CSV table of C-alpha atoms in Angstrom, one decimal:
chain,number,residue,atom,x,y,z
A,183,MET,CA,-4.5,5.1,31.1
A,184,MET,CA,-1.2,6.8,30.7
A,185,ASP,CA,-0.9,10.4,31.7
A,186,LEU,CA,-0.3,12.4,28.5
A,187,THR,CA,0.1,15.9,30.0
A,188,PRO,CA,4.0,15.9,29.8
A,189,PHE,CA,3.7,15.1,26.1
A,190,ILE,CA,1.5,18.1,25.2
A,191,PRO,CA,4.4,20.3,24.2
A,192,SER,CA,5.9,17.6,22.1
A,193,MET,CA,2.5,16.9,20.5
A,194,VAL,CA,2.1,20.6,19.6
A,195,LEU,CA,5.7,20.5,18.2
A,196,ILE,CA,5.0,17.4,16.2
A,197,LEU,CA,2.0,19.0,14.5
A,198,ALA,CA,3.9,22.3,14.0
A,199,LEU,CA,6.9,20.5,12.5
A,200,PHE,CA,4.7,18.5,10.2
A,201,ALA,CA,3.0,21.6,8.9
A,202,LEU,CA,6.3,23.4,8.6
A,203,THR,CA,8.0,20.5,6.8
A,204,MET,CA,5.1,20.3,4.3
A,205,LEU,CA,5.1,24.1,3.7
A,206,ILE,CA,8.9,24.2,3.3
A,207,ALA,CA,8.8,21.2,0.9
A,208,LEU,CA,6.1,22.8,-1.1
A,209,TYR,CA,7.8,26.1,-1.4
A,210,THR,CA,11.2,24.5,-2.1
A,211,THR,CA,9.7,23.2,-5.3
A,212,PHE,CA,8.7,26.8,-6.1
A,213,ALA,CA,12.1,28.1,-5.0
A,214,GLU,CA,13.8,25.5,-7.2
A,215,ARG,CA,12.0,26.7,-10.3
A,216,LYS,CA,12.5,30.4,-9.4
A,217,VAL,CA,16.2,29.9,-8.7
A,218,ALA,CA,16.6,27.9,-11.9
A,219,ALA,CA,14.8,30.7,-13.8
A,220,PHE,CA,17.1,33.3,-12.1
A,221,MET,CA,20.2,31.4,-13.0
A,222,GLN,CA,19.1,31.0,-16.6
A,223,ASP,CA,17.9,34.6,-16.9
A,224,ARG,CA,14.2,33.6,-17.2
A,225,ILE,CA,11.2,34.7,-15.1
A,226,GLY,CA,10.0,31.3,-13.9
A,227,PRO,CA,6.4,30.5,-12.8
A,228,ASN,CA,4.5,33.8,-12.5
A,229,ARG,CA,0.9,33.1,-13.4
A,230,PHE,CA,-0.9,32.1,-10.2
A,231,GLY,CA,-0.8,34.7,-7.4
A,232,PRO,CA,1.6,37.6,-7.1
A,233,GLY,CA,4.9,36.6,-8.7
A,234,GLY,CA,3.6,33.0,-9.0
A,235,MET,CA,3.4,32.7,-5.2
A,236,PHE,CA,0.5,30.2,-5.2
A,237,GLN,CA,2.1,27.9,-7.8
A,238,PRO,CA,2.9,25.1,-5.3
A,239,LEU,CA,-0.7,25.0,-4.2
A,240,ALA,CA,-1.8,24.6,-7.8
A,241,ASP,CA,0.8,21.8,-8.2
A,242,GLY,CA,-0.5,20.1,-5.0
A,243,VAL,CA,-4.1,20.2,-6.2
A,244,LYS,CA,-3.0,18.9,-9.6
A,245,MET,CA,-1.3,15.9,-7.9
A,246,PHE,CA,-4.6,15.0,-6.3
A,247,LEU,CA,-6.7,15.3,-9.4
A,248,LYS,CA,-4.5,13.4,-11.8
A,249,GLU,CA,-5.3,9.8,-12.8
A,250,GLU,CA,-3.4,7.2,-10.9
A,251,ILE,CA,-2.0,4.6,-13.2
A,252,ILE,CA,-0.9,1.2,-11.9
A,253,PRO,CA,0.6,-0.7,-14.8
A,254,VAL,CA,-0.7,-4.2,-15.4
A,255,ALA,CA,2.8,-5.7,-15.2
A,256,SER,CA,3.6,-4.3,-11.8
A,257,ASN,CA,3.2,-5.7,-8.3
A,258,LYS,CA,0.3,-3.6,-7.1
A,259,PHE,CA,1.0,-3.8,-3.4
A,260,LEU,CA,4.7,-3.1,-3.7
A,261,PHE,CA,4.0,-0.3,-6.2
A,262,ILE,CA,1.9,1.5,-3.6
A,263,LEU,CA,4.3,0.6,-0.8
A,264,GLY,CA,7.4,2.2,-2.5
A,265,PRO,CA,6.4,5.8,-2.4
A,266,SER,CA,4.7,5.4,1.0
A,267,ILE,CA,7.9,4.2,2.6
A,268,ALA,CA,9.9,7.0,0.9
A,269,MET,CA,7.5,9.6,2.3
A,270,VAL,CA,7.1,8.1,5.8
A,271,ALA,CA,10.9,7.8,6.2
A,272,ALA,CA,11.4,11.4,5.0
A,273,LEU,CA,8.8,12.6,7.6
A,274,MET,CA,10.3,10.7,10.5
A,275,THR,CA,13.8,12.3,10.7
A,276,GLY,CA,12.8,15.8,11.9
A,277,VAL,CA,11.9,14.4,15.4
A,278,VAL,CA,15.4,14.5,16.9
A,279,ILE,CA,16.7,17.8,15.4
A,280,PRO,CA,16.8,20.6,18.0
A,281,TRP,CA,15.0,23.5,16.2
A,282,GLY,CA,15.8,25.9,19.0
A,283,ASP,CA,16.8,26.4,22.6
A,284,GLU,CA,14.3,26.4,25.5
A,285,LEU,CA,11.2,28.5,25.3
A,286,THR,CA,9.0,29.5,28.3
A,287,LEU,CA,5.3,29.8,27.5
A,288,LEU,CA,2.5,30.1,30.2
A,289,GLY,CA,5.0,29.2,32.9
A,290,VAL,CA,6.1,26.0,31.2
A,291,THR,CA,9.6,25.6,29.9
A,292,PHE,CA,10.2,23.2,27.1
A,293,PRO,CA,12.9,22.8,24.5
A,294,LEU,CA,12.2,23.3,20.8
A,295,GLN,CA,13.1,19.7,20.1
A,296,ILE,CA,10.5,16.9,20.0
A,297,THR,CA,12.6,14.3,21.7
A,298,ASP,CA,16.3,14.2,22.7
A,299,LEU,CA,17.5,10.7,22.1
A,300,ASN,CA,21.1,10.0,23.3
A,301,PHE,CA,21.7,8.3,19.9
A,302,GLY,CA,19.9,11.0,17.9
A,303,LEU,CA,22.5,11.1,15.1
A,304,LEU,CA,22.4,7.3,14.6
A,305,TYR,CA,18.6,7.5,14.6
A,306,ILE,CA,18.7,9.9,11.7
A,307,PHE,CA,21.1,7.7,9.7
A,308,ALA,CA,19.0,4.6,10.4
A,309,VAL,CA,15.7,6.3,9.2
A,310,VAL,CA,17.4,7.9,6.2
A,311,SER,CA,18.7,4.6,5.0
A,312,ILE,CA,15.2,3.2,5.2
A,313,GLY,CA,14.2,5.7,2.5
A,314,VAL,CA,16.3,3.9,-0.1
A,315,TYR,CA,14.0,0.9,0.3
A,316,GLY,CA,11.2,3.0,-1.0
A,317,ILE,CA,13.1,3.8,-4.2
A,318,MET,CA,14.2,0.2,-4.5
A,319,ILE,CA,10.8,-1.3,-4.0
A,320,GLY,CA,9.1,1.3,-6.2
A,321,GLY,CA,11.6,0.7,-9.1
A,322,TRP,CA,11.3,-3.1,-8.8
A,323,ALA,CA,7.6,-3.2,-8.5
A,324,SER,CA,7.1,-1.0,-11.7
A,325,ASN,CA,8.5,-3.9,-13.8
A,326,ASN,CA,9.9,-1.5,-16.3
A,327,LYS,CA,13.5,-1.7,-17.4
A,328,PHE,CA,14.2,2.0,-16.9
A,329,SER,CA,12.7,2.0,-13.4
A,330,LEU,CA,14.7,-1.0,-12.4
A,331,LEU,CA,17.9,0.5,-13.7
A,332,GLY,CA,17.2,3.7,-11.9
A,333,ALA,CA,16.4,1.8,-8.7
A,334,ILE,CA,19.6,-0.3,-8.9
A,335,ARG,CA,21.7,2.8,-9.6
A,336,ALA,CA,20.0,4.7,-6.7
A,337,SER,CA,20.5,2.0,-4.2
A,338,SER,CA,24.2,1.3,-5.0
A,339,GLN,CA,24.9,5.0,-5.1
A,340,VAL,CA,23.2,5.7,-1.8
A,341,ILE,CA,24.9,2.8,0.0
A,342,SER,CA,28.3,3.7,-1.4
A,343,TYR,CA,28.0,7.3,-0.2
A,344,GLU,CA,26.6,6.2,3.1
A,345,ILE,CA,30.0,4.8,4.1
A,346,GLY,CA,31.8,8.1,3.3
A,347,MET,CA,29.1,9.9,5.3
A,348,GLY,CA,29.4,7.6,8.3
A,349,LEU,CA,33.2,8.0,8.3
A,350,SER,CA,33.0,11.7,8.1
A,351,ILE,CA,30.7,11.7,11.1
A,352,ILE,CA,33.2,9.5,13.1
A,353,ALA,CA,35.7,12.3,12.9
A,354,LEU,CA,33.1,14.8,14.2
A,355,LEU,CA,32.2,12.4,17.1
A,356,LEU,CA,35.9,12.3,18.2
A,357,ILE,CA,35.5,16.0,18.9
A,358,THR,CA,31.9,16.0,20.4
A,359,GLY,CA,32.0,12.7,22.2
A,360,SER,CA,28.2,12.4,22.0
A,361,LEU,CA,25.6,11.3,19.6
A,362,SER,CA,22.8,13.5,21.1
A,363,MET,CA,21.9,16.2,18.7
A,364,LYS,CA,21.1,18.6,21.6
A,365,GLU,CA,24.5,18.1,23.1
A,366,ILE,CA,26.3,18.5,19.8
A,367,VAL,CA,24.6,21.9,19.4
A,368,GLU,CA,25.2,23.0,22.9
A,369,GLN,CA,28.9,22.4,22.5
A,370,GLN,CA,29.0,24.8,19.6
A,371,HIS,CA,27.8,27.7,21.8
A,372,GLY,CA,28.2,31.2,20.3
A,373,PHE,CA,30.6,31.1,17.4
A,374,ASN,CA,32.4,27.9,18.4
A,375,TRP,CA,31.1,26.0,15.4
A,376,ASN,CA,32.4,22.5,14.4
A,377,ILE,CA,33.2,23.7,10.9
A,378,TRP,CA,36.3,25.4,12.3
A,379,TYR,CA,37.6,22.0,13.4
A,380,GLN,CA,36.2,19.8,10.7
A,381,PRO,CA,36.5,21.5,7.3
A,382,ILE,CA,37.4,18.3,5.4
A,383,GLY,CA,34.8,16.3,7.3
A,384,PHE,CA,32.1,18.8,6.3
A,385,LEU,CA,33.3,18.7,2.6
A,386,ILE,CA,32.9,14.9,2.6
A,387,PHE,CA,29.6,15.1,4.4
A,388,ILE,CA,28.0,17.6,2.0
A,389,THR,CA,29.2,15.7,-1.0
A,390,CYS,CA,27.6,12.5,0.4
A,391,ALA,CA,24.5,14.5,1.3
A,392,PHE,CA,24.1,15.5,-2.4
A,393,ALA,CA,24.5,11.8,-3.4
A,394,GLU,CA,22.0,10.6,-0.7
A,395,CYS,CA,19.4,13.1,-1.9
A,396,ASN,CA,19.9,12.1,-5.5
A,397,ARG,CA,20.6,15.7,-6.4
A,398,LEU,CA,22.7,16.9,-9.3
A,399,PRO,CA,25.6,16.3,-9.9
A,400,PHE,CA,24.7,12.9,-8.6
A,401,ASP,CA,21.2,12.5,-10.0
A,402,LEU,CA,22.0,9.4,-12.1
A,403,PRO,CA,19.1,7.4,-10.6
A,404,GLU,CA,16.6,9.7,-12.3
A,405,CYS,CA,18.6,11.3,-15.1
A,406,GLU,CA,16.1,12.2,-17.8
A,407,THR,CA,18.4,11.9,-20.7
A,408,GLU,CA,19.2,8.2,-20.1
A,409,LEU,CA,16.4,6.7,-18.0
A,410,ILE,CA,13.2,8.6,-18.9
A,411,GLY,CA,12.4,9.3,-15.2
A,412,GLY,CA,14.5,6.6,-13.5
A,413,TYR,CA,12.7,4.8,-10.7
A,414,HIS,CA,9.5,6.9,-10.9
A,415,THR,CA,9.0,6.4,-14.6
A,416,GLU,CA,5.7,4.5,-14.1
A,417,TYR,CA,4.4,6.7,-11.3
A,418,SER,CA,1.7,9.3,-11.6
A,419,SER,CA,-0.6,11.3,-9.4
A,420,MET,CA,0.2,11.5,-5.7
A,421,LYS,CA,2.5,8.5,-5.8
A,422,LEU,CA,4.8,10.5,-8.0
A,423,GLY,CA,4.2,13.4,-5.8
A,424,PHE,CA,5.3,11.5,-2.7
A,425,PHE,CA,8.6,10.5,-4.4
A,426,LEU,CA,9.3,14.1,-5.4
A,427,PHE,CA,8.1,15.4,-2.0
A,428,ALA,CA,10.3,12.9,-0.1
A,429,GLU,CA,13.3,14.2,-2.1
A,430,TYR,CA,12.6,17.8,-1.2
A,431,ILE,CA,11.9,16.9,2.5
A,432,ASN,CA,15.2,15.0,2.5
A,433,MET,CA,16.9,18.1,1.1
A,434,PHE,CA,15.4,20.2,4.0
A,435,ILE,CA,16.4,17.6,6.6
A,436,SER,CA,19.9,17.2,5.4
A,437,SER,CA,20.3,21.0,5.3
A,438,ALA,CA,19.1,21.0,8.9
A,439,VAL,CA,21.5,18.2,9.9
A,440,MET,CA,24.4,20.0,8.2
A,441,SER,CA,23.6,23.2,10.0
A,442,THR,CA,23.2,21.3,13.3
A,443,LEU,CA,26.4,19.3,13.1
A,444,TYR,CA,28.8,21.8,11.5
A,445,PHE,CA,27.3,25.3,11.7
A,446,GLY,CA,26.2,25.5,15.3
A,447,GLY,CA,22.5,24.8,14.8
A,448,TYR,CA,20.6,27.6,16.6
A,449,ASN,CA,23.7,29.2,18.0
A,450,PHE,CA,24.8,32.5,16.7
A,451,PRO,CA,27.6,34.9,17.4
A,452,PHE,CA,27.1,37.3,20.4
A,453,MET,CA,24.2,35.3,21.8
A,454,ASP,CA,25.4,35.7,25.4
A,455,GLN,CA,25.7,39.5,24.9
A,456,LEU,CA,22.1,39.5,23.6
A,457,LEU,CA,20.9,37.5,26.6
A,458,GLU,CA,22.6,39.9,28.9
A,459,LEU,CA,21.2,42.9,27.1
A,460,THR,CA,17.6,41.8,26.9
A,461,GLN,CA,17.4,39.4,29.9
A,462,SER,CA,14.9,37.3,27.9
A,463,GLN,CA,15.7,33.7,27.1
A,464,ASN,CA,12.6,33.5,24.9
A,465,LEU,CA,13.9,36.3,22.6
A,466,VAL,CA,17.4,34.6,22.3
A,467,THR,CA,15.7,31.3,21.5
A,468,LEU,CA,13.6,32.8,18.8
A,469,VAL,CA,16.5,34.7,17.3
A,470,GLY,CA,18.5,31.4,17.4
A,471,THR,CA,15.7,29.6,15.6
A,472,VAL,CA,15.6,32.3,12.9
A,473,PHE,CA,19.3,31.9,12.5
A,474,PHE,CA,18.9,28.2,12.3
A,475,PHE,CA,16.3,28.5,9.5
A,476,GLY,CA,18.5,31.0,7.8
A,477,LYS,CA,21.3,28.5,7.7
A,478,ILE,CA,18.9,25.8,6.4
A,479,PHE,CA,17.6,28.0,3.7
A,480,PHE,CA,21.1,28.9,2.7
A,481,PHE,CA,21.9,25.2,2.3
A,482,ILE,CA,18.8,24.5,0.3
A,483,PHE,CA,19.8,27.4,-2.0
A,484,PHE,CA,23.2,25.9,-2.2
A,485,PHE,CA,21.7,22.6,-3.4
A,486,MET,CA,20.0,24.5,-6.2
A,487,TRP,CA,23.0,26.6,-6.9
A,488,ILE,CA,25.2,23.4,-7.4
A,489,ARG,CA,22.5,21.9,-9.6
A,490,TRP,CA,22.9,24.6,-12.2
A,491,THR,CA,26.7,24.8,-11.8
A,492,ILE,CA,28.1,21.3,-12.1
A,493,PRO,CA,27.2,18.9,-14.8
A,494,ARG,CA,26.2,15.3,-14.1
A,495,PHE,CA,28.8,12.7,-13.3
A,496,ARG,CA,29.3,9.5,-15.2
A,497,TYR,CA,28.5,6.4,-13.3
A,498,ASP,CA,32.1,5.2,-13.1
A,499,GLN,CA,33.2,8.6,-12.0
A,500,LEU,CA,30.5,8.6,-9.3
A,501,MET,CA,31.6,5.3,-7.9
A,502,ASN,CA,35.3,6.2,-8.1
A,503,LEU,CA,34.7,9.4,-6.2
A,504,GLY,CA,32.7,7.6,-3.5
A,505,TRP,CA,35.0,4.6,-3.0
A,506,LYS,CA,38.4,5.7,-4.0
A,507,VAL,CA,38.5,9.3,-3.0
A,508,LEU,CA,35.9,10.0,-0.2
A,509,ILE,CA,36.5,6.8,1.9
A,510,PRO,CA,40.4,7.1,2.1
A,511,LEU,CA,40.0,10.9,2.6
A,512,ALA,CA,37.5,10.3,5.4
A,513,LEU,CA,39.8,7.7,7.1
A,514,LEU,CA,42.7,10.2,6.8
A,515,ASN,CA,40.5,12.9,8.4
A,516,ILE,CA,39.7,10.5,11.3
A,517,LEU,CA,43.4,9.9,11.8
A,518,LEU,CA,44.2,13.6,11.8
A,519,THR,CA,41.3,14.5,14.0
A,520,GLY,CA,42.3,11.8,16.5
A,521,ILE,CA,45.9,13.1,16.7
A,522,GLY,CA,44.6,16.6,17.0
A,523,VAL,CA,42.3,15.8,19.9
A,524,ALA,CA,45.1,13.9,21.6
A,525,LEU,CA,47.6,16.7,21.2
A,526,PHE,CA,45.5,19.8,21.8
A,527,ASN,CA,43.4,18.5,24.6
A,528,PRO,CA,45.7,16.3,26.6
A,529,SER,CA,44.1,17.0,29.9
A,530,SER,CA,40.9,15.2,29.0
A,531,PHE,CA,42.7,12.4,27.3
A,532,GLY,CA,43.4,9.0,28.6
A,533,ASN,CA,41.7,9.1,32.0
B,410,MET,CA,19.1,13.7,29.3
B,411,ASN,CA,16.6,11.0,29.8
B,412,SER,CA,16.5,8.0,27.6
B,413,ASP,CA,13.7,6.0,29.2
B,414,LEU,CA,10.8,4.8,27.2
B,415,SER,CA,9.0,8.1,27.3
B,416,SER,CA,11.5,9.7,25.0
B,417,TYR,CA,10.6,7.2,22.3
B,418,PHE,CA,6.9,8.0,22.6
B,419,PRO,CA,7.0,11.2,20.4
B,420,ILE,CA,8.6,9.0,17.7
B,421,ALA,CA,5.7,6.7,17.8
B,422,LEU,CA,3.3,9.7,17.6
B,423,GLN,CA,5.3,11.0,14.6
B,424,PHE,CA,5.1,7.6,12.9
B,425,ILE,CA,1.3,7.5,13.4
B,426,LEU,CA,1.0,11.0,12.0
B,427,ALA,CA,3.2,10.3,9.0
B,428,ALA,CA,1.7,6.9,8.2
B,429,GLY,CA,-1.8,8.3,8.7
B,430,PHE,CA,-1.1,11.2,6.4
B,431,VAL,CA,0.4,9.0,3.7
B,432,GLY,CA,-2.5,6.4,3.9
B,433,LEU,CA,-5.2,9.1,3.9
B,434,THR,CA,-3.6,11.0,0.9
B,435,MET,CA,-3.3,7.7,-1.0
B,436,PHE,CA,-6.9,6.9,-0.4
B,437,VAL,CA,-8.1,10.4,-1.3
B,438,THR,CA,-6.2,10.5,-4.6
B,439,HIS,CA,-7.5,7.1,-5.4
B,440,VAL,CA,-11.1,8.3,-5.0
B,441,VAL,CA,-10.8,11.8,-6.4
B,442,GLY,CA,-8.7,11.2,-9.5
B,443,PRO,CA,-10.3,10.1,-12.8
B,444,ASN,CA,-10.1,6.5,-13.7
B,445,LEU,CA,-10.1,5.8,-17.5
B,446,ARG,CA,-8.2,2.6,-18.0
B,447,THR,CA,-7.2,1.5,-21.4
B,448,ARG,CA,-5.0,-1.5,-22.2
B,449,LYS,CA,-2.2,0.6,-23.9
B,450,LYS,CA,-2.1,3.1,-21.0
B,451,LEU,CA,-1.4,0.3,-18.5
B,452,LYS,CA,1.5,-1.1,-20.4
B,453,PRO,CA,5.1,-0.4,-19.2
B,454,PHE,CA,6.4,2.9,-20.6
B,455,GLU,CA,9.4,2.5,-22.9
B,456,SER,CA,9.5,5.9,-24.6
B,457,GLY,CA,6.5,5.1,-26.8
B,458,ILE,CA,7.9,1.9,-28.3
B,459,ASN,CA,6.1,-1.3,-27.6
B,460,PRO,CA,7.7,-2.9,-24.6
B,461,SER,CA,9.8,-5.9,-25.4
B,462,GLY,CA,10.9,-8.7,-23.1
B,463,ASN,CA,10.8,-8.8,-19.3
B,464,ALA,CA,12.3,-6.1,-17.1
B,465,ARG,CA,13.4,-8.6,-14.5
B,466,GLN,CA,16.5,-10.1,-16.1
B,467,PRO,CA,20.1,-10.4,-14.8
B,468,PHE,CA,21.9,-7.1,-14.4
B,469,ALA,CA,25.6,-6.2,-14.0
B,470,ILE,CA,27.4,-8.1,-11.2
B,471,LYS,CA,29.1,-4.9,-10.2
B,472,TYR,CA,26.0,-3.7,-8.4
B,473,PHE,CA,26.0,-6.9,-6.3
B,474,LEU,CA,29.7,-6.6,-5.5
B,475,THR,CA,29.0,-3.0,-4.4
B,476,ALA,CA,26.3,-4.2,-2.1
B,477,ILE,CA,28.4,-6.9,-0.5
B,478,LEU,CA,31.3,-4.5,0.0
B,479,PHE,CA,28.9,-2.0,1.5
B,480,VAL,CA,27.9,-4.5,4.1
B,481,LEU,CA,31.5,-5.1,5.1
B,482,PHE,CA,32.4,-1.4,5.3
B,483,ASP,CA,29.2,-0.3,7.0
B,484,VAL,CA,29.8,-2.9,9.8
B,485,GLU,CA,33.2,-1.3,10.1
B,486,VAL,CA,31.7,2.1,10.5
B,487,ILE,CA,29.3,0.8,13.1
B,488,PHE,CA,32.3,-0.5,15.1
B,489,LEU,CA,33.8,3.0,14.9
B,490,TYR,CA,30.9,4.7,16.5
B,491,PRO,CA,31.4,3.5,20.1
B,492,TRP,CA,35.1,3.9,19.7
B,493,ALA,CA,34.7,7.5,18.7
B,494,ILE,CA,32.3,8.3,21.6
B,495,ASN,CA,34.8,6.8,24.1
B,496,TYR,CA,37.9,8.0,22.4
B,497,ARG,CA,39.0,10.3,25.2
B,498,GLU,CA,38.6,7.7,27.9
B,499,LEU,CA,40.3,5.0,25.9
B,500,GLY,CA,43.5,7.1,25.4
B,501,VAL,CA,46.6,5.8,23.7
B,502,TYR,CA,45.3,2.2,24.0
B,503,GLY,CA,42.3,3.2,21.9
B,504,ILE,CA,44.5,4.8,19.2
B,505,LEU,CA,46.7,1.7,18.9
B,506,THR,CA,43.8,-0.8,18.7
B,507,MET,CA,42.0,1.3,16.1
B,508,VAL,CA,45.2,1.7,14.0
B,509,ILE,CA,45.6,-2.1,13.9
B,510,PHE,CA,41.9,-2.5,13.1
B,511,LEU,CA,41.9,0.1,10.4
B,512,GLY,CA,45.2,-1.2,9.0
B,513,LEU,CA,43.8,-4.7,8.6
B,514,LEU,CA,40.7,-3.2,7.0
B,515,LEU,CA,42.6,-0.9,4.7
B,516,SER,CA,44.7,-3.9,3.4
B,517,GLY,CA,41.5,-5.5,2.5
B,518,PHE,CA,40.4,-2.3,0.8
B,519,PHE,CA,43.5,-2.1,-1.3
B,520,TYR,CA,43.1,-5.8,-2.1
B,521,ILE,CA,39.6,-5.2,-3.6
B,522,ILE,CA,40.9,-2.1,-5.5
B,523,ARG,CA,43.8,-4.1,-7.0
B,524,LYS,CA,41.4,-6.9,-7.9
B,525,GLY,CA,39.4,-4.4,-9.8
B,526,ALA,CA,36.2,-4.9,-7.9
B,527,LEU,CA,35.5,-1.1,-8.0
B,528,ASP,CA,36.5,-0.5,-11.7
B,529,TRP,CA,33.3,0.5,-13.4
B,530,ASP,CA,34.7,1.7,-16.7
B,531,GLN,CA,35.6,-1.6,-18.3
């Protein structure tokens, strides 16, 4: 029997992260409706609980109690497999993200990160790209023209923007020299955030993140005016819930990845001064985590803000932007960053 | 930083948790929800019109071309990862080799653009 004691912190963290992800995904649906209402000068959901606070719970219960419909023409196994893959893939990515610095509880010091893989960033990309299989399988198994169109659109959109995303990360890696999420965050200590060195890379990355999450202005896979509901046209009950939930979790995770890679993760200005002042690493860690979640929530809000600001792209515009603008721009960014690293950091270069 | 097998163990745990949650929820909704099947309800939904023909028919070749091009370019990106990590150690030699590699690749990229493989609006 294997000794499981060293894994107890990570087990607790896994459970906490799972609960937190669910809670945030639930309340993102609520926030989405409230933000939309705010931007359109409406009130939004306000019936259940103070200010509609318990609306997401009602929605969750509704998902459970609705009839599940599996169309006769569909492949039953694949029809169920599609949303399951989307959901599992969405839940798997949070493992490598450092949610905070080290915390000491009951004499045990452990990092607020479930596991620190030395290829953490690659792991995230690998798992995220599995998510598109869920959409593809679901759309294909529905055996509905609209679902299939949505699924094809989704997969070719996601794979097109994955190249731009990968290339924008390469420029970042030239600076960090590491794929470990923890190391990337630690290099951005204090206010030394990567966004100051990689503004173009960040712009490409956030554009691609919008496309990967199928969010407006790139929500062609599920655009209601053309495709009914896109790849989830035939889905009902919790299977529909999983597709929508996976989308919101992906939004949360990509906000976390953006904050980690470009906005310093749990680092915040004057953290050394705070540590000197209070002499408590725990306090600094907690404040850092609060800052991290502040950044994440800002990006989630940004996702919603963009949704009500920019109209939907046409499909040829979407493809042109992905292939003919973002890829050359990302390559140019790599070149500029490469030259920059060689010029401004010659001591560490070439030996 | 340790990367022995134990750092993968939490990922396995997370997978068990995620898969277990999804499986359990699927099962519970299957049991809890009502089940009133009618023939019309189980037909493919096409905006209320009777569905016509099969959904699985040939679709635009552009999507296939995009997928093929994606494989090429994604492999290229994979090649760039180790280069980017070791950029500082490789020095000028690394820059030159990558300029040649990307130059060859970009000529292919311009070729497919000139050939119209990425023109979606015709």
